[in-house]
Amino acid sequence: MAFLISGTLGFVSSSYRVVAPDMLGYGGTDKPQDPSDYSTQRLCADLAALLDYLGVQRAVVIGHDWGAYTAARFALWHPERLSSLILLSVPYTPPSPVYKPIEYIVKLVPNFAYQAYFADPASTAPIEEHVRIYQPVSYV
């Protein structure tokens, strides 16, 4: 996914350092099987560790789509690491004090039904069976 974004940010990279990492599970990253490894707290810890590795104390963090949700959580858990935050295509959603399963969210926001589908283990077989069709359209 980072290769898609890095191409669109070329005009910025002439004046600023641009880092567009693949998130866990994408590109050349590890692909853990335990869903808890993909919690936003862990993903944000990975981003903080990346900034440490790069020697960056504060950054402009930009998140698009699913990345916007993670970027917003990064702002909550690591505010000292931000100089600014930009969220694209997904608005800020405050943390809920009570866990709400995806099925509940889909009743409120029917457009999120795809998330319930992906969360269902039964979705794996049809996706894998049609991966040549599914994969190109999922990155549009």
mmCIF file with all atom_site columns, N, CA and C in Angstrom, residues 44-45 47-49 51-52 56-61 71-85:
data_model
loop_
_atom_site.group_PDB
_atom_site.id
_atom_site.type_symbol
_atom_site.label_atom_id
_atom_site.label_alt_id
_atom_site.label_comp_id
_atom_site.label_asym_id
_atom_site.label_entity_id
_atom_site.label_seq_id
_atom_site.pdbx_PDB_ins_code
_atom_site.Cartn_x
_atom_site.Cartn_y
_atom_site.Cartn_z
_atom_site.occupancy
_atom_site.B_iso_or_equiv
_atom_site.pdbx_formal_charge
_atom_site.auth_seq_id
_atom_site.auth_comp_id
_atom_site.auth_asym_id
_atom_site.auth_atom_id
_atom_site.pdbx_PDB_model_num
ATOM 1  N N  . CYS A 1 44 ? 0.096  1.716  16.618 1.00 0.00 ? 44 CYS A N  1
ATOM 2  C CA . CYS A 1 44 ? 0.634  3.032  16.996 1.00 0.00 ? 44 CYS A CA 1
ATOM 3  C C  . CYS A 1 44 ? 1.996  2.897  17.661 1.00 0.00 ? 44 CYS A C  1
ATOM 4  N N  . ALA A 1 45 ? 2.176  1.854  18.445 1.00 0.00 ? 45 ALA A N  1
ATOM 5  C CA . ALA A 1 45 ? 3.496  1.605  19.043 1.00 0.00 ? 45 ALA A CA 1
ATOM 6  C C  . ALA A 1 45 ? 4.522  1.349  17.939 1.00 0.00 ? 45 ALA A C  1
ATOM 7  N N  . LEU A 1 47 ? 4.403  2.607  14.909 1.00 0.00 ? 47 LEU A N  1
ATOM 8  C CA . LEU A 1 47 ? 4.686  3.901  14.289 1.00 0.00 ? 47 LEU A CA 1
ATOM 9  C C  . LEU A 1 47 ? 5.633  4.740  15.144 1.00 0.00 ? 47 LEU A C  1
ATOM 10 N N  . ALA A 1 48 ? 5.425  4.719  16.456 1.00 0.00 ? 48 ALA A N  1
ATOM 11 C CA . ALA A 1 48 ? 6.331  5.450  17.358 1.00 0.00 ? 48 ALA A CA 1
ATOM 12 C C  . ALA A 1 48 ? 7.742  4.867  17.273 1.00 0.00 ? 48 ALA A C  1
ATOM 13 N N  . ALA A 1 49 ? 7.831  3.547  17.207 1.00 0.00 ? 49 ALA A N  1
ATOM 14 C CA . ALA A 1 49 ? 9.145  2.898  17.085 1.00 0.00 ? 49 ALA A CA 1
ATOM 15 C C  . ALA A 1 49 ? 9.810  3.264  15.762 1.00 0.00 ? 49 ALA A C  1
ATOM 16 N N  . LEU A 1 51 ? 9.379  6.099  14.115 1.00 0.00 ? 51 LEU A N  1
ATOM 17 C CA . LEU A 1 51 ? 9.884  7.467  14.287 1.00 0.00 ? 51 LEU A CA 1
ATOM 18 C C  . LEU A 1 51 ? 11.178 7.469  15.099 1.00 0.00 ? 51 LEU A C  1
ATOM 19 N N  . ASP A 1 52 ? 11.225 6.656  16.151 1.00 0.00 ? 52 ASP A N  1
ATOM 20 C CA . ASP A 1 52 ? 12.456 6.547  16.946 1.00 0.00 ? 52 ASP A CA 1
ATOM 21 C C  . ASP A 1 52 ? 13.619 6.074  16.079 1.00 0.00 ? 52 ASP A C  1
ATOM 22 N N  . VAL A 1 56 ? 13.184 10.810 14.365 1.00 0.00 ? 56 VAL A N  1
ATOM 23 C CA . VAL A 1 56 ? 12.199 11.874 14.212 1.00 0.00 ? 56 VAL A CA 1
ATOM 24 C C  . VAL A 1 56 ? 11.456 12.044 15.532 1.00 0.00 ? 56 VAL A C  1
ATOM 25 N N  . GLN A 1 57 ? 11.552 13.227 16.115 1.00 0.00 ? 57 GLN A N  1
ATOM 26 C CA . GLN A 1 57 ? 10.867 13.478 17.385 1.00 0.00 ? 57 GLN A CA 1
ATOM 27 C C  . GLN A 1 57 ? 9.392  13.812 17.185 1.00 0.00 ? 57 GLN A C  1
ATOM 28 N N  . ARG A 1 58 ? 9.102  14.667 16.191 1.00 0.00 ? 58 ARG A N  1
ATOM 29 C CA . ARG A 1 58 ? 7.719  15.102 15.920 1.00 0.00 ? 58 ARG A CA 1
ATOM 30 C C  . ARG A 1 58 ? 7.493  15.049 14.414 1.00 0.00 ? 58 ARG A C  1
ATOM 31 N N  . ALA A 1 59 ? 6.273  14.692 14.027 1.00 0.00 ? 59 ALA A N  1
ATOM 32 C CA . ALA A 1 59 ? 5.984  14.536 12.605 1.00 0.00 ? 59 ALA A CA 1
ATOM 33 C C  . ALA A 1 59 ? 4.573  15.012 12.286 1.00 0.00 ? 59 ALA A C  1
ATOM 34 N N  . VAL A 1 60 ? 4.377  15.354 11.022 1.00 0.00 ? 60 VAL A N  1
ATOM 35 C CA . VAL A 1 60 ? 3.038  15.544 10.481 1.00 0.00 ? 60 VAL A CA 1
ATOM 36 C C  . VAL A 1 60 ? 2.574  14.133 10.121 1.00 0.00 ? 60 VAL A C  1
ATOM 37 N N  . VAL A 1 61 ? 1.515  13.677 10.753 1.00 0.00 ? 61 VAL A N  1
ATOM 38 C CA . VAL A 1 61 ? 1.000  12.331 10.495 1.00 0.00 ? 61 VAL A CA 1
ATOM 39 C C  . VAL A 1 61 ? -0.259 12.458 9.656  1.00 0.00 ? 61 VAL A C  1
ATOM 40 N N  . ALA A 1 71 ? -4.166 6.794  12.583 1.00 0.00 ? 71 ALA A N  1
ATOM 41 C CA . ALA A 1 71 ? -3.504 8.094  12.794 1.00 0.00 ? 71 ALA A CA 1
ATOM 42 C C  . ALA A 1 71 ? -4.175 8.868  13.923 1.00 0.00 ? 71 ALA A C  1
ATOM 43 N N  . ALA A 1 72 ? -5.510 8.812  13.982 1.00 0.00 ? 72 ALA A N  1
ATOM 44 C CA . ALA A 1 72 ? -6.232 9.506  15.051 1.00 0.00 ? 72 ALA A CA 1
ATOM 45 C C  . ALA A 1 72 ? -5.896 8.912  16.412 1.00 0.00 ? 72 ALA A C  1
ATOM 46 N N  . ARG A 1 73 ? -5.784 7.602  16.466 1.00 0.00 ? 73 ARG A N  1
ATOM 47 C CA . ARG A 1 73 ? -5.415 6.963  17.740 1.00 0.00 ? 73 ARG A CA 1
ATOM 48 C C  . ARG A 1 73 ? -3.967 7.292  18.109 1.00 0.00 ? 73 ARG A C  1
ATOM 49 N N  . PHE A 1 74 ? -3.109 7.399  17.107 1.00 0.00 ? 74 PHE A N  1
ATOM 50 C CA . PHE A 1 74 ? -1.725 7.796  17.363 1.00 0.00 ? 74 PHE A CA 1
ATOM 51 C C  . PHE A 1 74 ? -1.698 9.166  18.026 1.00 0.00 ? 74 PHE A C  1
ATOM 52 N N  . ALA A 1 75 ? -2.549 10.059 17.565 1.00 0.00 ? 75 ALA A N  1
ATOM 53 C CA . ALA A 1 75 ? -2.628 11.405 18.157 1.00 0.00 ? 75 ALA A CA 1
ATOM 54 C C  . ALA A 1 75 ? -3.067 11.335 19.620 1.00 0.00 ? 75 ALA A C  1
ATOM 55 N N  . LEU A 1 76 ? -3.947 10.394 19.941 1.00 0.00 ? 76 LEU A N  1
ATOM 56 C CA . LEU A 1 76 ? -4.402 10.249 21.331 1.00 0.00 ? 76 LEU A CA 1
ATOM 57 C C  . LEU A 1 76 ? -3.319 9.667  22.229 1.00 0.00 ? 76 LEU A C  1
ATOM 58 N N  . TRP A 1 77 ? -2.615 8.653  21.738 1.00 0.00 ? 77 TRP A N  1
ATOM 59 C CA . TRP A 1 77 ? -1.661 7.925  22.577 1.00 0.00 ? 77 TRP A CA 1
ATOM 60 C C  . TRP A 1 77 ? -0.244 8.471  22.525 1.00 0.00 ? 77 TRP A C  1
ATOM 61 N N  . HIS A 1 78 ? 0.070  9.233  21.479 1.00 0.00 ? 78 HIS A N  1
ATOM 62 C CA . HIS A 1 78 ? 1.424  9.787  21.334 1.00 0.00 ? 78 HIS A CA 1
ATOM 63 C C  . HIS A 1 78 ? 1.362  11.255 20.902 1.00 0.00 ? 78 HIS A C  1
ATOM 64 N N  . PRO A 1 79 ? 0.610  12.102 21.603 1.00 0.00 ? 79 PRO A N  1
ATOM 65 C CA . PRO A 1 79 ? 0.452  13.499 21.148 1.00 0.00 ? 79 PRO A CA 1
ATOM 66 C C  . PRO A 1 79 ? 1.774  14.259 21.094 1.00 0.00 ? 79 PRO A C  1
ATOM 67 N N  . GLU A 1 80 ? 2.725  13.870 21.913 1.00 0.00 ? 80 GLU A N  1
ATOM 68 C CA . GLU A 1 80 ? 4.014  14.554 21.932 1.00 0.00 ? 80 GLU A CA 1
ATOM 69 C C  . GLU A 1 80 ? 4.818  14.310 20.652 1.00 0.00 ? 80 GLU A C  1
ATOM 70 N N  . ARG A 1 81 ? 4.407  13.335 19.847 1.00 0.00 ? 81 ARG A N  1
ATOM 71 C CA . ARG A 1 81 ? 5.128  12.995 18.619 1.00 0.00 ? 81 ARG A CA 1
ATOM 72 C C  . ARG A 1 81 ? 4.572  13.731 17.395 1.00 0.00 ? 81 ARG A C  1
ATOM 73 N N  . LEU A 1 82 ? 3.482  14.474 17.579 1.00 0.00 ? 82 LEU A N  1
ATOM 74 C CA . LEU A 1 82 ? 2.835  15.147 16.448 1.00 0.00 ? 82 LEU A CA 1
ATOM 75 C C  . LEU A 1 82 ? 3.164  16.622 16.382 1.00 0.00 ? 82 LEU A C  1
ATOM 76 N N  . SER A 1 83 ? 3.408  17.092 15.176 1.00 0.00 ? 83 SER A N  1
ATOM 77 C CA . SER A 1 83 ? 3.386  18.538 14.958 1.00 0.00 ? 83 SER A CA 1
ATOM 78 C C  . SER A 1 83 ? 2.035  18.909 14.347 1.00 0.00 ? 83 SER A C  1
ATOM 79 N N  . SER A 1 84 ? 1.419  17.974 13.615 1.00 0.00 ? 84 SER A N  1
ATOM 80 C CA . SER A 1 84 ? 0.041  18.134 13.151 1.00 0.00 ? 84 SER A CA 1
ATOM 81 C C  . SER A 1 84 ? -0.491 16.787 12.683 1.00 0.00 ? 84 SER A C  1
ATOM 82 N N  . LEU A 1 85 ? -1.807 16.746 12.521 1.00 0.00 ? 85 LEU A N  1
ATOM 83 C CA . LEU A 1 85 ? -2.499 15.520 12.137 1.00 0.00 ? 85 LEU A CA 1
ATOM 84 C C  . LEU A 1 85 ? -3.446 15.834 10.987 1.00 0.00 ? 85 LEU A C  1
#
